[in-house]
mmCIF file of C-alpha atoms in Angstrom:
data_model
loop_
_atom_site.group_PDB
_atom_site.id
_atom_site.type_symbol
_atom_site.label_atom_id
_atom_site.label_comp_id
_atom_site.label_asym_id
_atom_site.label_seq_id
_atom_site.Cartn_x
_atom_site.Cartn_y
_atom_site.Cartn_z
ATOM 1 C CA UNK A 99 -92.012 62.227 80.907
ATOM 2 C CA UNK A 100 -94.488 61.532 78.380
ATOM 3 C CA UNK A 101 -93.806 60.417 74.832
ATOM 4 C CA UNK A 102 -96.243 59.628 71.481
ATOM 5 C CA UNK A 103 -95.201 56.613 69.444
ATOM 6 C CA UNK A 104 -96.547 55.697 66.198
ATOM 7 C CA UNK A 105 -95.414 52.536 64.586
ATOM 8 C CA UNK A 106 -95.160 49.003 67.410
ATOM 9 C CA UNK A 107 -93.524 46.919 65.027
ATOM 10 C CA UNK A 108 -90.710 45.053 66.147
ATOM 11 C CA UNK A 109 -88.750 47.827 67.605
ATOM 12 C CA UNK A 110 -91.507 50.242 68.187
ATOM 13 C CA UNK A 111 -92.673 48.059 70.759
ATOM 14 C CA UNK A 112 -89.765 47.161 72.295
ATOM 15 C CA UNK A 113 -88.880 51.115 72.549
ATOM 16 C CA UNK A 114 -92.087 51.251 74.577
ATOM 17 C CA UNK A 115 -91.445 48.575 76.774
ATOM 18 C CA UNK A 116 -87.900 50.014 78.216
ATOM 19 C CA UNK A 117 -89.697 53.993 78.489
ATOM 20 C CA UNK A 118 -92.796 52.043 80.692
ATOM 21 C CA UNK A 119 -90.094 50.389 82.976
ATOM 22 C CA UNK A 120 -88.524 53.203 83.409
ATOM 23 C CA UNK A 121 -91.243 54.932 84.790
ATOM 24 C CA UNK A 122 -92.316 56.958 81.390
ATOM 25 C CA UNK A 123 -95.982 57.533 80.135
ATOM 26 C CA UNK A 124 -96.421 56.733 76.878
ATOM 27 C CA UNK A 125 -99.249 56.909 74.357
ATOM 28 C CA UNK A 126 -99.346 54.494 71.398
ATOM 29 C CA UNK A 127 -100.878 54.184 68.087
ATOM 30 C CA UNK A 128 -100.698 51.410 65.117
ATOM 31 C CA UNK A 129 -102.992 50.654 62.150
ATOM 32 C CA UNK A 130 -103.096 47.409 63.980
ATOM 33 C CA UNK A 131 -105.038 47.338 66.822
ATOM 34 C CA UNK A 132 -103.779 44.136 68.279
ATOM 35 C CA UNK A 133 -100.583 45.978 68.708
ATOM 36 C CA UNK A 134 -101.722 48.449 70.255
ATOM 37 C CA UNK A 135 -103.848 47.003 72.959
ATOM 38 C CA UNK A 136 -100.408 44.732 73.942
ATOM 39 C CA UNK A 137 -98.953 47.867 75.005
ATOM 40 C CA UNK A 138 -102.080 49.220 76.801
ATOM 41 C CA UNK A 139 -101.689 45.938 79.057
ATOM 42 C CA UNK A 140 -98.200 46.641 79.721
ATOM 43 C CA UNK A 141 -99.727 49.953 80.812
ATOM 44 C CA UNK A 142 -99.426 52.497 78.088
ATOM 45 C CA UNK A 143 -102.497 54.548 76.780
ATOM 46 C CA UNK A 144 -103.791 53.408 73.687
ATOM 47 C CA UNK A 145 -105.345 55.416 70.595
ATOM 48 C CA UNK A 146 -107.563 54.568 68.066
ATOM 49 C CA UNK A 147 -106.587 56.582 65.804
ATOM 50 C CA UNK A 148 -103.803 59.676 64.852
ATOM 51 C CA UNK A 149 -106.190 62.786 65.529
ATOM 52 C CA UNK A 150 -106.819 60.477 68.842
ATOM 53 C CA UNK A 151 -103.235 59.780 69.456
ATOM 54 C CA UNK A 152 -102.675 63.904 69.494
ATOM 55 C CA UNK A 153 -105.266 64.413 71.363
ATOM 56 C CA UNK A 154 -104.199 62.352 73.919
ATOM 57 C CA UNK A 155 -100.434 64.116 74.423
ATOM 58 C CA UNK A 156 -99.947 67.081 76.926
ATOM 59 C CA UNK A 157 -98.441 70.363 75.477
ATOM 60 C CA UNK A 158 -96.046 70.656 74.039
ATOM 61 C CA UNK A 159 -96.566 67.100 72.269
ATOM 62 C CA UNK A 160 -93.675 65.369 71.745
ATOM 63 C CA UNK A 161 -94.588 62.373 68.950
ATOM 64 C CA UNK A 162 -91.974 59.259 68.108
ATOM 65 C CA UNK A 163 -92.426 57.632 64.840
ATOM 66 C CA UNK A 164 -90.892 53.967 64.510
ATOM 67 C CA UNK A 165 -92.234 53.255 60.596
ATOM 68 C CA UNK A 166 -90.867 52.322 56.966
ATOM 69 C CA UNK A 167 -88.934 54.899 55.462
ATOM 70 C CA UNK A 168 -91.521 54.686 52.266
ATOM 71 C CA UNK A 169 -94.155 55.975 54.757
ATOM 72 C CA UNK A 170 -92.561 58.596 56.987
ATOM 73 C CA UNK A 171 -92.736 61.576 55.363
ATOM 74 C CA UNK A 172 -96.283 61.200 54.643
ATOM 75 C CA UNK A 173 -97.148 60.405 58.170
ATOM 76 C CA UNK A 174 -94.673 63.221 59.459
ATOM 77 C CA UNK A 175 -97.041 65.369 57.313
ATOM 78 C CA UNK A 176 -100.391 64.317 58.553
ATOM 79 C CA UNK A 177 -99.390 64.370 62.036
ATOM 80 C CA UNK A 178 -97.650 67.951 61.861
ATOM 81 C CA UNK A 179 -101.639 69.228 59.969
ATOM 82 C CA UNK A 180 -102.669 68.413 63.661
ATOM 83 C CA UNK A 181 -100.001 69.645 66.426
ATOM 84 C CA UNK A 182 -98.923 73.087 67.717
ATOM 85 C CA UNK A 183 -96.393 75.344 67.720
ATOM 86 C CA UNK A 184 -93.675 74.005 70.573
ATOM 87 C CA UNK A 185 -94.802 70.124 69.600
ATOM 88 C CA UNK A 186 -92.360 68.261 68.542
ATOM 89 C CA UNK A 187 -91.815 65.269 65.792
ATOM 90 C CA UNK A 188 -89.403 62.409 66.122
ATOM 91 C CA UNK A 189 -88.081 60.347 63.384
ATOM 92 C CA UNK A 190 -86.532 56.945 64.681
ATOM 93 C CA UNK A 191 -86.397 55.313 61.636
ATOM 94 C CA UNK A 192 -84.058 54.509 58.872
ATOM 95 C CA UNK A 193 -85.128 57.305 56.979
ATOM 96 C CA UNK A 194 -83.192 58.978 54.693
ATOM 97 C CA UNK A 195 -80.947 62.311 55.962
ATOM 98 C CA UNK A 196 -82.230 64.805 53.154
ATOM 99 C CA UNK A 197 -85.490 63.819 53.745
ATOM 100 C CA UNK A 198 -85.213 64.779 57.560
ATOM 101 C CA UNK A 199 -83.528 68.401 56.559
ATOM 102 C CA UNK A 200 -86.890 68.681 53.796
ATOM 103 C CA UNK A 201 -89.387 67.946 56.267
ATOM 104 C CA UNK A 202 -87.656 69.990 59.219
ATOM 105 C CA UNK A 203 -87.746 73.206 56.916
ATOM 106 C CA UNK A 204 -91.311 72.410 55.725
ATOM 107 C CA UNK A 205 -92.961 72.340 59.678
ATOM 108 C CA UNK A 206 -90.420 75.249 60.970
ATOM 109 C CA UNK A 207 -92.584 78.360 60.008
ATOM 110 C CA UNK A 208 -95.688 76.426 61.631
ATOM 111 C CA UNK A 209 -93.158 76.352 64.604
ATOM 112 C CA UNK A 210 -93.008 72.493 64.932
ATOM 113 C CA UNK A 211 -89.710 70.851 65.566
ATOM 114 C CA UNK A 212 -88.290 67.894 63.677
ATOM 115 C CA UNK A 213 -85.732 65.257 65.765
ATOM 116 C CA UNK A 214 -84.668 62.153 63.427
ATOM 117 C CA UNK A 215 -83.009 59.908 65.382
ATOM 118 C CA UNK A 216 -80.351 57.315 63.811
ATOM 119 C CA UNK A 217 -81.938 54.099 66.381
ATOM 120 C CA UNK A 218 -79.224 50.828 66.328
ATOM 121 C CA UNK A 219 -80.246 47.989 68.821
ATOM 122 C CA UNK A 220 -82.665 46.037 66.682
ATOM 123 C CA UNK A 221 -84.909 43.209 68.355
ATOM 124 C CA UNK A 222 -82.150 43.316 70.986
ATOM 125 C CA UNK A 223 -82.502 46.542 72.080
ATOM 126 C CA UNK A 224 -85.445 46.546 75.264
ATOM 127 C CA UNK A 225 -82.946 44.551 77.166
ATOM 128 C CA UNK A 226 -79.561 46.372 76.219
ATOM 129 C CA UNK A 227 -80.601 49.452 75.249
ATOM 130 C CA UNK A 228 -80.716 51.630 71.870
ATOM 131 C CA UNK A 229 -77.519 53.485 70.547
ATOM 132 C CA UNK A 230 -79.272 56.783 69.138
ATOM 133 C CA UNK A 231 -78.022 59.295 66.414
ATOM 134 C CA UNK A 232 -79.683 62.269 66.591
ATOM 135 C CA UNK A 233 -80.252 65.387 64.882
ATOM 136 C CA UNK A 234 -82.455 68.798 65.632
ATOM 137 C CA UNK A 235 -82.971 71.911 67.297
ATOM 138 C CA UNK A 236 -81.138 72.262 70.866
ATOM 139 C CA UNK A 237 -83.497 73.250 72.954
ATOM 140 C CA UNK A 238 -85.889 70.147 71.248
ATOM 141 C CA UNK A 239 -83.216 67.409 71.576
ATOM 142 C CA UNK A 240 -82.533 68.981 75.252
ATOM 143 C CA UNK A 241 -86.143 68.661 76.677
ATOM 144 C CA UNK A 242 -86.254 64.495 75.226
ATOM 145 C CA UNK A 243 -82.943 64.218 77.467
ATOM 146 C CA UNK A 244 -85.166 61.821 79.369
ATOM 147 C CA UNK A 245 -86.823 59.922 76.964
ATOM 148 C CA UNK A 246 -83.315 59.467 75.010
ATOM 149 C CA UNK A 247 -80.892 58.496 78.408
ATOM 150 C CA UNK A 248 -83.720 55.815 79.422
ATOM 151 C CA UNK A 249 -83.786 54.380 75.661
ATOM 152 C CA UNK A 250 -79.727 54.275 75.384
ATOM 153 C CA UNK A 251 -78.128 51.405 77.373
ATOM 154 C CA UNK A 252 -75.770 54.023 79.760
ATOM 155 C CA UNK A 253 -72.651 53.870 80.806
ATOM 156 C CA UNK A 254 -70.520 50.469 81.218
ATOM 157 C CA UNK A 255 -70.626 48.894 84.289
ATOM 158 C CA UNK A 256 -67.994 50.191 86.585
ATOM 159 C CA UNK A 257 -67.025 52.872 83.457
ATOM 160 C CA UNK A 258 -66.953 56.768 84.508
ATOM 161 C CA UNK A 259 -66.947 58.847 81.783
ATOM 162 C CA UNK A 260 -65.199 62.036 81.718
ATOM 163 C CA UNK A 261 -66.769 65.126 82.693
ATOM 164 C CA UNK A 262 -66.582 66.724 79.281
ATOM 165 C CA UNK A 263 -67.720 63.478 77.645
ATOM 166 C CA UNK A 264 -71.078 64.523 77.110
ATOM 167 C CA UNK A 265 -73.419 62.187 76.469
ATOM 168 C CA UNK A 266 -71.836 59.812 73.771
ATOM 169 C CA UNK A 267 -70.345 57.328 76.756
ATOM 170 C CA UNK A 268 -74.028 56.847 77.314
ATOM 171 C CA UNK A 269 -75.279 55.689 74.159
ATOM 172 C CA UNK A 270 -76.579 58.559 72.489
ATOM 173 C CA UNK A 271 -75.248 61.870 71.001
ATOM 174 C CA UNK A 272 -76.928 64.872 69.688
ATOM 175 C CA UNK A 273 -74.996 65.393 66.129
ATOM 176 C CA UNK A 274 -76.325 68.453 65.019
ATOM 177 C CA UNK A 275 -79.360 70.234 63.129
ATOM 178 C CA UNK A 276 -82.042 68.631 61.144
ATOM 179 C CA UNK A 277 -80.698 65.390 59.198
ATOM 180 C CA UNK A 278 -77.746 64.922 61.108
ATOM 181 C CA UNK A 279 -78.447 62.292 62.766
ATOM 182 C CA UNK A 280 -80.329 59.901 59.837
ATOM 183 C CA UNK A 281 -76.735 61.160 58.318
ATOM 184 C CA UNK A 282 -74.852 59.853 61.344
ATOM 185 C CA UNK A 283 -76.839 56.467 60.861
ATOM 186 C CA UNK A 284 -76.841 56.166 57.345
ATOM 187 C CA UNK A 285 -73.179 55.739 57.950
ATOM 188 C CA UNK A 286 -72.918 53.913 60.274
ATOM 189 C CA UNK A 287 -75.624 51.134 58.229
ATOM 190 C CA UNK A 288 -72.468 51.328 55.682
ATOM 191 C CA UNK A 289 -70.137 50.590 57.751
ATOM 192 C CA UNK A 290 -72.079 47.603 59.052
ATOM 193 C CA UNK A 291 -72.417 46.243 55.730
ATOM 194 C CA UNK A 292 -68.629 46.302 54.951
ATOM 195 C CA UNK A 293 -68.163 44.389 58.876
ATOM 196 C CA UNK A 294 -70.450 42.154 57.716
ATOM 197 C CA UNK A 295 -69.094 41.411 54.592
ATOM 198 C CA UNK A 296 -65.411 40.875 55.784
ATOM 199 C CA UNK A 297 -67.209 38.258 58.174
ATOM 200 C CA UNK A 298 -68.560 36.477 55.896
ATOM 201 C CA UNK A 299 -65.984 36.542 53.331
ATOM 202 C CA UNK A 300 -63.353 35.186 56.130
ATOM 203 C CA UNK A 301 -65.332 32.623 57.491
ATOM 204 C CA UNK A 302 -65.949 31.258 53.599
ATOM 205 C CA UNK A 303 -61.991 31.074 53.096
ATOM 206 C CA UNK A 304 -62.127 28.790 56.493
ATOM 207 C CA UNK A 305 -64.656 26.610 54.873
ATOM 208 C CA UNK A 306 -62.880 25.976 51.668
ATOM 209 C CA UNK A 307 -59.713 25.377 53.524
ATOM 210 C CA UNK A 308 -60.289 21.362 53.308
ATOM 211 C CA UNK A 309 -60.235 22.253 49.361
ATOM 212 C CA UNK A 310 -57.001 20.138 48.961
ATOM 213 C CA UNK A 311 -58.892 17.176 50.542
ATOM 214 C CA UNK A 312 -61.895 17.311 47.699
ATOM 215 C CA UNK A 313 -61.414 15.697 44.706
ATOM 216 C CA UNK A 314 -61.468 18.108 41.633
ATOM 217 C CA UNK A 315 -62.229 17.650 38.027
ATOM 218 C CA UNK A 316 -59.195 17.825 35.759
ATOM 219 C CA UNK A 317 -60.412 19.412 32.275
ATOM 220 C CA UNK A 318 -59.645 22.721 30.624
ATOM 221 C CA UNK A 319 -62.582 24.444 32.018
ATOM 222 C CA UNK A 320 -61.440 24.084 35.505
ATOM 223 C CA UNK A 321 -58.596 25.859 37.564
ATOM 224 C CA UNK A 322 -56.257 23.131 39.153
ATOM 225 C CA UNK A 323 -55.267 23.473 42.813
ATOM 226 C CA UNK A 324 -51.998 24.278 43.312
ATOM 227 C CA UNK A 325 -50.318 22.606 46.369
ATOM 228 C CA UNK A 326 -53.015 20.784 47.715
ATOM 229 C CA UNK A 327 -51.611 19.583 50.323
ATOM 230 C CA UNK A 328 -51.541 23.259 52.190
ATOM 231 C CA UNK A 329 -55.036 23.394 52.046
ATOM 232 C CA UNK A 330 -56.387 19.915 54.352
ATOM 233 C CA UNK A 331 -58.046 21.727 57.135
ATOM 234 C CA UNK A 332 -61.111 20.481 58.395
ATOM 235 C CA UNK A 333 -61.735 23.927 60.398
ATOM 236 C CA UNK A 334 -64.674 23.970 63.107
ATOM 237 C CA UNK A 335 -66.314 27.455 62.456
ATOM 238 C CA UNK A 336 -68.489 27.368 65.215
ATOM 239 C CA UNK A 337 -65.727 26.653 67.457
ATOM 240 C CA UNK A 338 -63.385 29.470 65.211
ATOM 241 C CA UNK A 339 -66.290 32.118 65.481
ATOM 242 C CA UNK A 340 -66.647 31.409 69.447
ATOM 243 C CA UNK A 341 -63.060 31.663 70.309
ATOM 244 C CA UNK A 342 -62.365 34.718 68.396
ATOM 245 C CA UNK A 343 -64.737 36.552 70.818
ATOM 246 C CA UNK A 344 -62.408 36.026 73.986
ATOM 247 C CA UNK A 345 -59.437 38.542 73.924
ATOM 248 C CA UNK A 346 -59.698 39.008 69.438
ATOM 249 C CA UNK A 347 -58.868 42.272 67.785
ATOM 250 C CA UNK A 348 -61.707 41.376 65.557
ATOM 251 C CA UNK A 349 -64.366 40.792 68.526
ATOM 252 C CA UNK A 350 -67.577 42.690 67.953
ATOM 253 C CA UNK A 351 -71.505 41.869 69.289
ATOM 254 C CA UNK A 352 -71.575 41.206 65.208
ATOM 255 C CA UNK A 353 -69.871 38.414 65.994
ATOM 256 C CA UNK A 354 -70.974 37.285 68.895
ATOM 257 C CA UNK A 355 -74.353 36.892 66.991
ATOM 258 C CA UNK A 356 -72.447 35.236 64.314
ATOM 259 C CA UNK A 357 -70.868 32.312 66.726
ATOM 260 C CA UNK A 358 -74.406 32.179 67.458
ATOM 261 C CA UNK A 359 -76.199 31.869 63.933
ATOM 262 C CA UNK A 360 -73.194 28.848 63.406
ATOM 263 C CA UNK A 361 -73.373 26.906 66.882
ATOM 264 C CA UNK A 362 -77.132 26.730 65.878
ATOM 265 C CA UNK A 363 -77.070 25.781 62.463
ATOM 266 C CA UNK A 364 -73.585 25.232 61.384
ATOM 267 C CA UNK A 365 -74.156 24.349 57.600
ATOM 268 C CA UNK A 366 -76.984 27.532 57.799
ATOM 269 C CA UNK A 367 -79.294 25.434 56.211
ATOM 270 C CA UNK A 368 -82.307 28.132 57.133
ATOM 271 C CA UNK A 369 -81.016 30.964 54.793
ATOM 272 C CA UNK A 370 -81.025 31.547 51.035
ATOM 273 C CA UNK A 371 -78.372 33.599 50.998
ATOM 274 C CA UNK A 372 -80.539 36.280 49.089
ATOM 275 C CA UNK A 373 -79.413 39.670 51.412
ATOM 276 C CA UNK A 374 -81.498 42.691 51.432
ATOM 277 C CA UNK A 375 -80.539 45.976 51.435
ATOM 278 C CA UNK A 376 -82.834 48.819 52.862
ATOM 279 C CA UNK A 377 -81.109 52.228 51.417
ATOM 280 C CA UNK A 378 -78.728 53.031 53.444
ATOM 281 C CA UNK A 379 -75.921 51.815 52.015
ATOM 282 C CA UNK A 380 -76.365 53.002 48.646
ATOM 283 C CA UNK A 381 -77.375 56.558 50.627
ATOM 284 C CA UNK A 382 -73.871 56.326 52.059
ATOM 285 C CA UNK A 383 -72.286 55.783 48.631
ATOM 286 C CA UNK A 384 -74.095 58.870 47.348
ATOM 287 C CA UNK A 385 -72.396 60.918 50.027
ATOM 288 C CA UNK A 386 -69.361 59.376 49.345
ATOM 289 C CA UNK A 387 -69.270 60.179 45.469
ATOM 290 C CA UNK A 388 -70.676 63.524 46.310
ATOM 291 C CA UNK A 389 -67.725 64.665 48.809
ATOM 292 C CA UNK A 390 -65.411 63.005 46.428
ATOM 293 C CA UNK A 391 -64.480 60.413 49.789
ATOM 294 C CA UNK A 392 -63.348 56.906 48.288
ATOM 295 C CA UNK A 393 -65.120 54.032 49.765
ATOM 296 C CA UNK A 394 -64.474 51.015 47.868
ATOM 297 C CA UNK A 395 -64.680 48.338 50.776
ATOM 298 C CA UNK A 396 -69.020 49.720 51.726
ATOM 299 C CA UNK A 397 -69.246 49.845 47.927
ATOM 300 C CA UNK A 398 -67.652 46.063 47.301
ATOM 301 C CA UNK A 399 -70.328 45.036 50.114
ATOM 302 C CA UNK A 400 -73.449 46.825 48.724
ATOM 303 C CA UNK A 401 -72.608 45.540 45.149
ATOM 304 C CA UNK A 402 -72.363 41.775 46.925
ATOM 305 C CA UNK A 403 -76.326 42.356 48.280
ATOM 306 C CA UNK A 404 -77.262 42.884 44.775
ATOM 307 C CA UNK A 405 -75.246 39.486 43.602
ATOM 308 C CA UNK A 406 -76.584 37.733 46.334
ATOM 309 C CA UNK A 407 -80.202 38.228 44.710
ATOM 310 C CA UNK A 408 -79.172 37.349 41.287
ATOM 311 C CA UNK A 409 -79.034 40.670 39.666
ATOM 312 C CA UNK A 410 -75.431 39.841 38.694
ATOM 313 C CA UNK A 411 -77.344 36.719 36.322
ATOM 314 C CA UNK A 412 -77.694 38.114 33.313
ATOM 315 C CA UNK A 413 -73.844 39.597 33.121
ATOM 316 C CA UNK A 414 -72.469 36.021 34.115
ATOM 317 C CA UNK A 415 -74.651 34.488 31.545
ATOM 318 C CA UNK A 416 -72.806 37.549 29.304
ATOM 319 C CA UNK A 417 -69.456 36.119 30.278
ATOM 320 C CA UNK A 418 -70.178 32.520 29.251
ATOM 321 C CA UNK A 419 -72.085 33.425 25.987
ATOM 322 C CA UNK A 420 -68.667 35.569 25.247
ATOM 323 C CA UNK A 421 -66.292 32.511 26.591
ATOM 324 C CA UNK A 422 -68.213 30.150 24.047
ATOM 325 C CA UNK A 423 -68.385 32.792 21.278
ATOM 326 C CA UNK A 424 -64.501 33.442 20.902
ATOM 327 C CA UNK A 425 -63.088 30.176 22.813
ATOM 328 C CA UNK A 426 -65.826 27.636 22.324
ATOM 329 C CA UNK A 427 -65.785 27.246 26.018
ATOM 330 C CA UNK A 428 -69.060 24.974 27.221
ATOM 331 C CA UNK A 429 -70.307 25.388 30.639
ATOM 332 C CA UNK A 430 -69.536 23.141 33.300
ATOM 333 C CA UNK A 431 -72.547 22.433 35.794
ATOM 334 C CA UNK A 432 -72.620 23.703 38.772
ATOM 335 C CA UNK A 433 -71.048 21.985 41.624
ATOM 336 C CA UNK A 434 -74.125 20.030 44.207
#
C-alpha cells in the first residue's frame, strides 16, 4: 500500500523504515531535507515540498503526520486546502483528543477523513513494533488495515488470539470516531507517568536504606532516625532492578529499560533530574476532573514533573520564611 508521511524525526523515520521492509511505498516530506533524502536511499520517494508531497500520492491520498502537537493542526489545515474528497489525514502524534474531534468536523463537509492515531513504541519501535490507538471513520481506519498491522508488532510468538479478539492482540485497536484514539493515548501517557513515578519513588527508598549507616546531625532543625539499626542496607539497585524482571509482579519493558539506565550509570550521573512533561498528563487530569473520576496517584506524578523543575521554589522558600517568622527556625544547608 502506499502511505504519505510528514514529519522524519525520531519516530517518523523509524515508522518509515518498518512500512519499506514490509514491502510498503511510501512518500516522505520534512522541512529538512537531509531527512528526507535518508529515506529516499532506503528507497522511499522523496518531496520537496507539501503541494509536492500531494502530488506525489495516488487517489485516494492517504497522508501520516509524525509532528509537535504545537504544529499539527496548522499543518492538518494546509495539507487538507490541497487533497480530495476520499483522501485521508492521519494524526500520529501526541496531539491533543479535542483537537482531533475539531479538526475532523472542520475537513468532513470537504469530504476528507481525519484518523489520529495514539503511536507508543518510541525510538524502539522499527524493531518491535508500534502499539497504535486509533480513532476515525470505519471505512477510513479499515482501508489503513495494512499500513497499521505492518506498524504494530503482531501477535506473540507462539500466541493465537481468539477469533473474536479483533485486532487488539496485534498491537493496535480502532477505539472509535474522531479523537478517540489521541483520548485512548492521552491516557495511557497518564498512566505511564504514575508507573514511572512509583519506580522511581521505590528505587529512592532502596537507596536511602543504608540511612542508619550515615552519620546525621543532631540539632533541632533535623529529624533524628529512629532505630537505626533497621535501616544498614547497602542495596545493589542495578542488581534489584535486574532481578525483579525474572518472574516479578511488578515486571514491565519500563523496567527493563530502567535495569538498563542503572547497570549503565548506577549513580545516574548524566541526568538533572529536571522531567518534562508534554500535555498529556495534565490532558488526562482535565478528563478526570471533568467526569468527576478521582485520580490522585497520575495527579501526585504530574505535580512531581513540575517539582522536579523547580516550580515548587518559591513555596519552599514560603515555608522557611514562615518557619523563621513564627519559630525563628534558620535554614540548614543542603546536604553535598
Amino acid at each position: 500500500m502506499q502511505i504519505g508521511m510528514i514529519g522524519l524525526g525520531r519516530m517518523g523515520a523509524n515508522m518509515v523504515q518498518r512500512l519499506l521492509r514490509a514491502g510498503h511505498r511510501c512518500v516522505v516530506y520534512d522541512i529538512n531535507p537531509e531527512a528526507v533524502a535518508a529515506l529516499v536511499e532506503a528507497g522511499a520517494v522523496g518531496a520537496a515540498s507539501m503541494e509536492d508531497f500531494v502530488a506525489r500520492l495516488e487517489k485516494p491520498r492517504a497522508a501520516w503526520l509524525m509532528l509537535p502537537a504545537a504544529i499539527t493542526g496548522q499543518n492538518v489545515e494546509k495539507l487538507a486546502g490541497l487533497m480530495e474528497k476520499g483522501d485521508t489525514i492521519i494524526d500520529g502524534g501526541n496531539s491533543y483528543y479535542r483537537d482531533a474531534v475539531d479538526l475532523a468536523a472542520k475537513l468532513q463537509p470537504a469530504g476528507l477523513n481525519f484518523v489520529d492515531v495514539g503511536t507508543s513504541g518510541g525510538v524502539w519501535g522499527l524493531e518491535r513494533g508500534y502499539c497504535l490507538m486509533i480513532g476515525g471513520p470505519q471505512e477510513a481506519v479499515r482501508r489503513l488495515d495494512p499500513v497499521f498491522a505492518t506498524l504494530a508488532p503482531g501477535a506473540e510468538k507462539g500466541a493465537k488470539a481468539p477469533p473474536d479478539a479483533g485486532t487488539a492482540p496485534f498491537g493496535y485497536l480502532h477505539c472509535g470516531p474522531s479523537g478517540a484514539g489521541h483520548f485512548v493515548k492521552m491516557v495511557h501517557n497518564g498512566i505511564e507517568y504514575g508507573v514511572m513515578a512509583a519506580y522511581a519513588e521505590g528505587l529512592n527508598i532502596l537507596k536511602a536504606a543504608n540511612a542508619g549507616a550515615v552519620r546525621r546531625e543532631a540539632d533541632a532543625e533535623t529529624t533524628p532516625l529512629a532505630e537505626p539499626q533497621y535501616y544498614r542496607f547497602d542495596i545493589d539497585l542495578p542488581a534489584v532492578t535486574e532481578v525483579w524482571r525474572h518472574g516479578s509482579v511488578i515486571g514491565s519493558w519500563l523496567l527493563d529499560l530502567t535495569a538498563q539506565a542503572l547497570k549503565d550509570d548506577p549513580v545516574l550521573a548524566g541526568f538533572s533530574g529536571h522531567v518534562s512533561d508534554s500535555g498529556e498528563g495534565r490532558w488526562t487530569l482535565k478528563a478526570a476532573v471533568d467526569t468527576g473520576v478521582p485520580a490522585p496517584v497520575l495527579a501526585s506524578a504530574l505535580f512531581d514533573r513540575f517539582s522536579s523543575r523547580g516550580e515548587a521554589e518559591f513555596a519552599d522558600k514560603l515555608l522557611s520564611a514562615m518557619r523563621y517568622a513564627f519559630g525563628g527556625h534558620l535554614e540548614k544547608p543542603k546536604a553535598g
